[in-house]
CSV table of N, CA and C in Angstrom, one decimal:
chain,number,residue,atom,x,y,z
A,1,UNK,N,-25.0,5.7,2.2
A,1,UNK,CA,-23.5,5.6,2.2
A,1,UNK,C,-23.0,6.4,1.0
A,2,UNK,N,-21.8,7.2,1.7
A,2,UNK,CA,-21.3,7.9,0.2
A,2,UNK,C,-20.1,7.2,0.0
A,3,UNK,N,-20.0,6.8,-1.4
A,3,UNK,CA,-18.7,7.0,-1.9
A,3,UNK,C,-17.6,7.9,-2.4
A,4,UNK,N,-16.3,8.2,-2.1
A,4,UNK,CA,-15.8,8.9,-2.4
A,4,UNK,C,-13.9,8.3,-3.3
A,5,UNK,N,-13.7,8.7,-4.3
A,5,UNK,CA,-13.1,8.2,-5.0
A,5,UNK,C,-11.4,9.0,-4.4
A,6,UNK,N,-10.6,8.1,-4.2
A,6,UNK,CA,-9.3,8.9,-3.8
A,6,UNK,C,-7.8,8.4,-3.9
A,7,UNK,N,-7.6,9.1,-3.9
A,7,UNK,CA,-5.6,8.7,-3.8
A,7,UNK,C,-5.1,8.7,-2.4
A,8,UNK,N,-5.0,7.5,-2.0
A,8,UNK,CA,-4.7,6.9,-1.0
A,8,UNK,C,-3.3,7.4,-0.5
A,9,UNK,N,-2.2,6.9,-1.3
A,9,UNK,CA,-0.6,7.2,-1.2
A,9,UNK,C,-0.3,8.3,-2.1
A,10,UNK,N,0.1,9.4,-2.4
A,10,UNK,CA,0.3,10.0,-3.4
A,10,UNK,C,1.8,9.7,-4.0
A,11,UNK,N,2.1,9.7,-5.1
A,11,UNK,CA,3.3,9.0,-5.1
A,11,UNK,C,4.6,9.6,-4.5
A,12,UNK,N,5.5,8.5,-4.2
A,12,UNK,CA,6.6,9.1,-3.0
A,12,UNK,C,7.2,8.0,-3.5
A,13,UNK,N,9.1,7.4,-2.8
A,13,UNK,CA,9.5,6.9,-2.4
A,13,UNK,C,9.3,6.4,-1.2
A,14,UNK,N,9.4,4.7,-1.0
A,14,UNK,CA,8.9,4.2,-0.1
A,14,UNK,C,10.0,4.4,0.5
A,15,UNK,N,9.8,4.4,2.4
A,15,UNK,CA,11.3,4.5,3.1
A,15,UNK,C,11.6,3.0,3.7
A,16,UNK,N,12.9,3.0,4.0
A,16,UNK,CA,13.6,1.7,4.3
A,16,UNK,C,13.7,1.1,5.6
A,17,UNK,N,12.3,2.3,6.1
A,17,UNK,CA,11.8,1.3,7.6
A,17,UNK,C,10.8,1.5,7.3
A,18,UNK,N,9.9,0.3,8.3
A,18,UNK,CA,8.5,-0.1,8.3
A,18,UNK,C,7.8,2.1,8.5
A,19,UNK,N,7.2,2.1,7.4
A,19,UNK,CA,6.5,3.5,7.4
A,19,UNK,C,4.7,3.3,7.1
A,20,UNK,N,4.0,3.9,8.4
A,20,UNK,CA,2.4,3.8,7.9
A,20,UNK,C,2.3,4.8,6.7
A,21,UNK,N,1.8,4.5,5.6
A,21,UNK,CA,1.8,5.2,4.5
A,21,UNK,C,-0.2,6.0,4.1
A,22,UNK,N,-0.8,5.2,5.0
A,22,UNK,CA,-2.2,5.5,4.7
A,22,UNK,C,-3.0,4.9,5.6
A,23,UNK,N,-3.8,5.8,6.8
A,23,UNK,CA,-5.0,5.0,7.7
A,23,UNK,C,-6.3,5.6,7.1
A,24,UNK,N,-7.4,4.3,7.5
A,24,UNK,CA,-8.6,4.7,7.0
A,24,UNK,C,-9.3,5.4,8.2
A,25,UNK,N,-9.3,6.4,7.9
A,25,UNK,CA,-9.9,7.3,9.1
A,25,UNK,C,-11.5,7.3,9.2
A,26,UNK,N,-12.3,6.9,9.9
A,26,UNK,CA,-13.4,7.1,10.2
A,26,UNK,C,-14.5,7.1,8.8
A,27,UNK,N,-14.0,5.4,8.2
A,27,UNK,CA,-14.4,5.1,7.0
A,27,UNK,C,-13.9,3.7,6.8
A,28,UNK,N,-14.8,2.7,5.6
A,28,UNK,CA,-14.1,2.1,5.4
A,28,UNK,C,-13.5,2.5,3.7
A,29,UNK,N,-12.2,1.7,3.6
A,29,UNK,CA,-11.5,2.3,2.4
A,29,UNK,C,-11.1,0.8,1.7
A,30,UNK,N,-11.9,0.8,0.3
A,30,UNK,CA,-11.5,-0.2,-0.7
A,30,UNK,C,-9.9,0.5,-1.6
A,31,UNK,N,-9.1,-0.6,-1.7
A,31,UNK,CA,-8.0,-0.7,-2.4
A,31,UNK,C,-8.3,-1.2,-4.2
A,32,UNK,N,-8.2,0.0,-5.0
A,32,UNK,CA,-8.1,-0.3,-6.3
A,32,UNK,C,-7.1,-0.7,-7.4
A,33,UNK,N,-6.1,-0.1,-6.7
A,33,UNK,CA,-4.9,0.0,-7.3
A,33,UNK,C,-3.5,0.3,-6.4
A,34,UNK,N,-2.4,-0.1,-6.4
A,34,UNK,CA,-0.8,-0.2,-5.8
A,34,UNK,C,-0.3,-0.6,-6.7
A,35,UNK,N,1.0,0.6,-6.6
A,35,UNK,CA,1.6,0.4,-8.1
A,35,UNK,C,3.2,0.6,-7.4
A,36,UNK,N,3.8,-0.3,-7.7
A,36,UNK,CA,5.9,0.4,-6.8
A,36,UNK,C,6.7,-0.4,-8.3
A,37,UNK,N,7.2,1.3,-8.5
A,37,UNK,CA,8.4,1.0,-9.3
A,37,UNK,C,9.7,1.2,-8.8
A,38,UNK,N,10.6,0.5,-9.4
A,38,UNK,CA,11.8,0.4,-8.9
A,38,UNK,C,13.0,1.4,-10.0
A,39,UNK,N,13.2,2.7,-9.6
A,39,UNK,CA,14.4,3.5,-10.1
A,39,UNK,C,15.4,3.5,-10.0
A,40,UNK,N,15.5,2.3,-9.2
A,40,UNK,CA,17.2,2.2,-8.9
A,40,UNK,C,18.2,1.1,-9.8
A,41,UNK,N,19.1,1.4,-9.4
A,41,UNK,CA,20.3,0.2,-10.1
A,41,UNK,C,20.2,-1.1,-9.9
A,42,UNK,N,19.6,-1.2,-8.7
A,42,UNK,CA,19.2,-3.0,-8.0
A,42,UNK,C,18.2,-3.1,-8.1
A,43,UNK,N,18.2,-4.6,-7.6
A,43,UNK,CA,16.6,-5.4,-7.5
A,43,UNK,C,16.1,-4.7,-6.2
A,44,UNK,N,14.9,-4.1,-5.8
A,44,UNK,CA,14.9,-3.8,-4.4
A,44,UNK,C,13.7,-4.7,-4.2
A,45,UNK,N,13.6,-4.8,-3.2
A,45,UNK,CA,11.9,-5.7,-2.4
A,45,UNK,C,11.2,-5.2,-1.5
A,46,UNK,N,10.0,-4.9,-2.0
A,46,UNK,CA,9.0,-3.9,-1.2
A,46,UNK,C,8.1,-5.0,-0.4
A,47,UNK,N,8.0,-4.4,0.6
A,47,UNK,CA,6.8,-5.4,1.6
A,47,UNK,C,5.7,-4.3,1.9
A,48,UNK,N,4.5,-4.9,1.6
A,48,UNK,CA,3.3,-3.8,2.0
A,48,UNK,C,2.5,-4.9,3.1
A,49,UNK,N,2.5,-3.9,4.1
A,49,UNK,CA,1.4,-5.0,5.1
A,49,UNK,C,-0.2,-4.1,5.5
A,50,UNK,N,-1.2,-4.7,5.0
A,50,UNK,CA,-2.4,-4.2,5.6
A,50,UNK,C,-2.5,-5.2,7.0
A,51,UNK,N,-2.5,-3.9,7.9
A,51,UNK,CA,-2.4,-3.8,9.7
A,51,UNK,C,-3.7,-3.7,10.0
A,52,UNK,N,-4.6,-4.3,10.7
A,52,UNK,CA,-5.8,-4.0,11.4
A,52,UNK,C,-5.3,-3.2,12.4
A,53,UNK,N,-6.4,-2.1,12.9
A,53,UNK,CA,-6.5,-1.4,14.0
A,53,UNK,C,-5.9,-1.8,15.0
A,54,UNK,N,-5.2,-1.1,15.3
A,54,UNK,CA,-4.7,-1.5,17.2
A,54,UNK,C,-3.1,-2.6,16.7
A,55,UNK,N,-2.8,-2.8,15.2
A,55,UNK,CA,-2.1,-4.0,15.0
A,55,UNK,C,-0.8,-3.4,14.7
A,56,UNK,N,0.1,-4.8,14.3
A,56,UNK,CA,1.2,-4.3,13.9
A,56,UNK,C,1.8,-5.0,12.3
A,57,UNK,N,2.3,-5.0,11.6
A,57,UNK,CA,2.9,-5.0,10.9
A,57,UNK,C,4.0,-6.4,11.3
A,58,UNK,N,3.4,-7.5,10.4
A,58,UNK,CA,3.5,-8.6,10.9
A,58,UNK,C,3.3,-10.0,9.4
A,59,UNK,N,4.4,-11.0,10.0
A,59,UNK,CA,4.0,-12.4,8.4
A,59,UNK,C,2.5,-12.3,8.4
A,60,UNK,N,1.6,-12.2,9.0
A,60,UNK,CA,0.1,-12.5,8.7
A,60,UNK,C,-0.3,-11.5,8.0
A,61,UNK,N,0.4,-10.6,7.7
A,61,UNK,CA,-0.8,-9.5,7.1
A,61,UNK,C,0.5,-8.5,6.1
A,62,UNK,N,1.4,-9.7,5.4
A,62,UNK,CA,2.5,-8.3,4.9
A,62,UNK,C,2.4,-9.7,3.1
A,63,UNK,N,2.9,-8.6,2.1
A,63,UNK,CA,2.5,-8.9,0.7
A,63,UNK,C,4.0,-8.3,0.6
A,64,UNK,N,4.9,-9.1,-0.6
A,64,UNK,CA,6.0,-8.6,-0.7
A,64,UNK,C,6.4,-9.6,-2.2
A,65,UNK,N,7.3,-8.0,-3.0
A,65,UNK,CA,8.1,-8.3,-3.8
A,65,UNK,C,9.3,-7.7,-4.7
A,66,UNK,N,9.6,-8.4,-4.8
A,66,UNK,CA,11.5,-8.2,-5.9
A,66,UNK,C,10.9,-7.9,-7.0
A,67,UNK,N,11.2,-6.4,-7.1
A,67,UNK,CA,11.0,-5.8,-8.6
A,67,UNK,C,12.6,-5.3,-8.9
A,68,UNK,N,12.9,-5.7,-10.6
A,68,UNK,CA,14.1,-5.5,-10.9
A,68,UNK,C,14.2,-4.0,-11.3
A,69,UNK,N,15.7,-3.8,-11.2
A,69,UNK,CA,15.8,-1.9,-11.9
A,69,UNK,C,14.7,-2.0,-12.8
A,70,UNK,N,14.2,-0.5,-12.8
A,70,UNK,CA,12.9,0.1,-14.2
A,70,UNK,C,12.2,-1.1,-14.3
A,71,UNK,N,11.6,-1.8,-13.6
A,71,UNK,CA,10.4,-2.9,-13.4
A,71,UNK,C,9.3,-1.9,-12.1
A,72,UNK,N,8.3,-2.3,-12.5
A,72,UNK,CA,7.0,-2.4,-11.7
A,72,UNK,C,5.9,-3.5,-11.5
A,73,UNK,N,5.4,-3.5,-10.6
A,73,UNK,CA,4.7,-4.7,-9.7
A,73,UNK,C,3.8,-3.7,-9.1
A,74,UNK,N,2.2,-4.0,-9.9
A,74,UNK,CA,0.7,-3.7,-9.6
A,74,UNK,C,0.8,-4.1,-8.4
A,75,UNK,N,1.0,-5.1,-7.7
A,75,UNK,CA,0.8,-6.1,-6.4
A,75,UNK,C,-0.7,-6.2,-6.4
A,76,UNK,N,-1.1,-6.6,-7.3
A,76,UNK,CA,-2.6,-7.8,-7.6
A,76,UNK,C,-3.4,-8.0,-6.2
A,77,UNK,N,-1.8,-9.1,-5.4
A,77,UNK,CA,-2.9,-9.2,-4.3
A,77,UNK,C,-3.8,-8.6,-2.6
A,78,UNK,N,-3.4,-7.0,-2.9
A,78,UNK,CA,-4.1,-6.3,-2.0
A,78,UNK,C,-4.9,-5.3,-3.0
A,79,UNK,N,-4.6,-5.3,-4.2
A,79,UNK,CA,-6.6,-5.1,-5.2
A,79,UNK,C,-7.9,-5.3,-4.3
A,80,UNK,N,-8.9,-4.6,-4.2
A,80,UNK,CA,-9.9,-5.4,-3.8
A,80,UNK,C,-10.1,-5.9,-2.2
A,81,UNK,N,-9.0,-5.7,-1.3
A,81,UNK,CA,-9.2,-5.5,-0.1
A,81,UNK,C,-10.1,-4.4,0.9
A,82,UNK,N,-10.5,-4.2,1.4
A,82,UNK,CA,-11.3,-3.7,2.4
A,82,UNK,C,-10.6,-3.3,3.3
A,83,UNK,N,-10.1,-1.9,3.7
A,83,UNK,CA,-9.3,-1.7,5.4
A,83,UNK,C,-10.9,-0.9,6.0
A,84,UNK,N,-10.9,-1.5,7.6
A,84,UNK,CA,-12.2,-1.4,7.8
A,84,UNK,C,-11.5,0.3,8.9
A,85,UNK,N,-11.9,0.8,9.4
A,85,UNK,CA,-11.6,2.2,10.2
A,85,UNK,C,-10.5,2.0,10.9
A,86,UNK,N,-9.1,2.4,11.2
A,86,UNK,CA,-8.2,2.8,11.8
A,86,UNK,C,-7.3,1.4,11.4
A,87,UNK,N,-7.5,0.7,10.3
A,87,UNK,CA,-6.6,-0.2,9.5
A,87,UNK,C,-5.3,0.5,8.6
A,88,UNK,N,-4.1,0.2,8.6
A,88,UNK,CA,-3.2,1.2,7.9
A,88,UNK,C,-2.6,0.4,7.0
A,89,UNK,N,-2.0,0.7,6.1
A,89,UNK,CA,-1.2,0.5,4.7
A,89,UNK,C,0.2,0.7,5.3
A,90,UNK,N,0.9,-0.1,5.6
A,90,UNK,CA,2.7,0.4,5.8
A,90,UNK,C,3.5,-0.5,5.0
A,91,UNK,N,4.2,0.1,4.6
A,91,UNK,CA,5.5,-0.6,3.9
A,91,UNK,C,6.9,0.0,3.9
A,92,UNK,N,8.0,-1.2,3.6
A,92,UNK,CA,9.2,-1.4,4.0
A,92,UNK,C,9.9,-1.5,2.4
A,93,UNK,N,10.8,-0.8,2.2
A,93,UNK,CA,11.7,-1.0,0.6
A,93,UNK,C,13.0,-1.2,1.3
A,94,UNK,N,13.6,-2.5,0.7
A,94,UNK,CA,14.9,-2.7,0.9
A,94,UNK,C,16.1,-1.6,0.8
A,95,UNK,N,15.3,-1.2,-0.4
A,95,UNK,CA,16.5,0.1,-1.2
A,95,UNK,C,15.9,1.1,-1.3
A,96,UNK,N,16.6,2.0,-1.3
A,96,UNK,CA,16.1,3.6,-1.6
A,96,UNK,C,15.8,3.5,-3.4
A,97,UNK,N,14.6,4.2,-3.8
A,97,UNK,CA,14.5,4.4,-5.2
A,97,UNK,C,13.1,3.1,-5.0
A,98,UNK,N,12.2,3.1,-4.8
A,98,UNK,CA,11.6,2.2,-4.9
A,98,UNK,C,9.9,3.5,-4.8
A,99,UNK,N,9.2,3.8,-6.0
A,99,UNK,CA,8.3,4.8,-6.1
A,99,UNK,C,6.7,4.0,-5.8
A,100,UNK,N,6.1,4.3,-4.4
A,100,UNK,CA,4.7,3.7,-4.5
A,100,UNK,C,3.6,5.1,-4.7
A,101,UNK,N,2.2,4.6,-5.2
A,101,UNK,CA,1.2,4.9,-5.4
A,101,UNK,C,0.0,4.4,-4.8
A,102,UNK,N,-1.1,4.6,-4.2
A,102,UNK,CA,-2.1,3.6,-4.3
A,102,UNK,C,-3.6,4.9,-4.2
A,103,UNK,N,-4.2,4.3,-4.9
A,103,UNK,CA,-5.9,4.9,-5.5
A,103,UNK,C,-7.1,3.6,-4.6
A,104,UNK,N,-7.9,4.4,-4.4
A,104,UNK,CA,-8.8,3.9,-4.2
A,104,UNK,C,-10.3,4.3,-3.6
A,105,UNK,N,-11.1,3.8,-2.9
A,105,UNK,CA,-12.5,4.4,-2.7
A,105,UNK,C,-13.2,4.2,-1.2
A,106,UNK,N,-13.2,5.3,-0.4
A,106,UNK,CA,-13.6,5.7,0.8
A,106,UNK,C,-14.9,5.8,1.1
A,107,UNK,N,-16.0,4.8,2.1
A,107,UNK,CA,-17.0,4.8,2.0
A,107,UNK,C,-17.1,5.0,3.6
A,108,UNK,N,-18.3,6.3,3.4
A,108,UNK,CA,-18.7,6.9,4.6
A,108,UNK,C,-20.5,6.9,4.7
């Protein structure tokens, strides 16, 4: 099995409808790091959902939080998850101005 070390999301503004931001393509992909900062004037609230294959973007599988203006939120709790092959990363920002990231390691 190889490992391969990568940047999942490159950084962007998150958009303000449900957007797949990263599928694990014909691999599975460990989550090391998600990082969303907030550039804007308001509190905005990012929801990130890891979607199993074939799924949707749904309360069972969505992680969300209120970060205040110039605040950031690691989001801890999708560290260390596992998306197993055609599993996707999507997320929703209340507000425009809301900057995600995510790194992590692709095993084929």
């Amino acid at each position: 099995m190889t490992t391969t070390p990568k940047t999942l999301i490159e950084s962007k503004l998150a958009e303000t409808a449900q957007t797949p931001q990263y599928t694990s393509d014909n691999c599975r992909t460990a989550i090391d790091k998600f990082t969303a900062v907030n550039t804007g004037a308001a509190n905005a609230t990012l929801t990130v959902h890891l979607v199993p294959a074939g799924g949707a973007a749904a309360d069972s599988n969505k992680f969300t939080k209120t970060i205040p203006p110039g605040g950031s939120w690691p989001f801890p709790d999708i560290v260390g998850h596992i998306l197993e092959s055609g599993d996707v990363i999507s997320t929703i920002s209340s507000a425009v101005g809301v900057s995600i990231r995510a790194s992590g390691r692709q095993f084929t």
